Amino acid sequence: QKEVEQNSGPLSVPEGAIASLNCTYSDRVSQSFFWYRQYSGKSPELIMSIYSNGDKEDGRFTAQLNKASQYVSLLIRDSQPSDSATYLCAVKSPPGGGADGLTFGKGTHLIIQP
Amino acid sequence: DAGVIQSPRHEVTEMGQEVTLRCKPISGHDYLFWYRQTMMRGLELLIYFNNNVPIDDSGMPEDRFSAKMPNASFSTLKIQPSEPRDSAVYFCASSPAGGRVYEQYFGPGTRLTVT
């Protein structure tokens, strides 16, 4: 069974610092990786996707992927109180290896302290 | 543009009753997904459709759950009979075809409480 593991937190980070969120996955053939942000009482919102090893930057967000270690992370620079949310890691296996749906981790609750 | 629309937003029902959740995907999206979210199990895929055809329902917990997509703009998830353990937030998501199929856009969810 495919698994996606995240530390549930809460992870508390002071405003302006870098928040680092981590995720590991069990299915070695996974190809696509996503980070979703979910505010309390709201629906998940896609913020980053990454498909190849290395770093991908988008504004204050950087996704990092290491397929050999089966590890994906999200860095948030210059953290703002509005970044306080639960961050869900999601993984997609290649076609034929499962559904076109995503396997989600349970999320890390991030708190940015003003 | 309107996002994914779900109704009702909240549903409270008694054990044994039938529950029907509704979803309207984003116009032009070819894929529709139904997820369930609980504190214990997180976000779980129940079933998904491609061009109105059910592709994978292996996540549907048991025969009490059924889903339909009669046309490109409407889908339902039905629970009959409902049980207290079905209490959760149910999300519908849609995505376009091609390389962006994994960019899923979620609706606001239906919070279901079964007493």
mmCIF file of C-alpha atoms in Angstrom, chain B residues 3 11 15 18 21 24 35 39 52 59 64 75 82 100:
data_model
loop_
_atom_site.group_PDB
_atom_site.id
_atom_site.type_symbol
_atom_site.label_atom_id
_atom_site.label_comp_id
_atom_site.label_asym_id
_atom_site.label_seq_id
_atom_site.Cartn_x
_atom_site.Cartn_y
_atom_site.Cartn_z
ATOM 1 C CA GLY B 3 -14.817 26.961 -9.303
ATOM 2 C CA GLU B 11 -25.601 17.827 6.101
ATOM 3 C CA MET B 15 -28.135 6.724 10.986
ATOM 4 C CA GLU B 18 -29.903 8.092 2.583
ATOM 5 C CA LEU B 21 -23.904 14.823 -2.136
ATOM 6 C CA LYS B 24 -20.518 20.544 -10.427
ATOM 7 C CA TYR B 35 -12.359 12.482 -1.713
ATOM 8 C CA MET B 39 -8.712 13.550 11.206
ATOM 9 C CA ASN B 52 -18.143 10.869 -17.203
ATOM 10 C CA GLY B 59 -11.405 3.619 -2.661
ATOM 11 C CA ARG B 64 -23.294 1.506 0.794
ATOM 12 C CA SER B 75 -21.918 14.153 -10.269
ATOM 13 C CA SER B 82 -25.607 6.110 6.320
ATOM 14 C CA ARG B 100 -2.234 19.113 -16.178
#
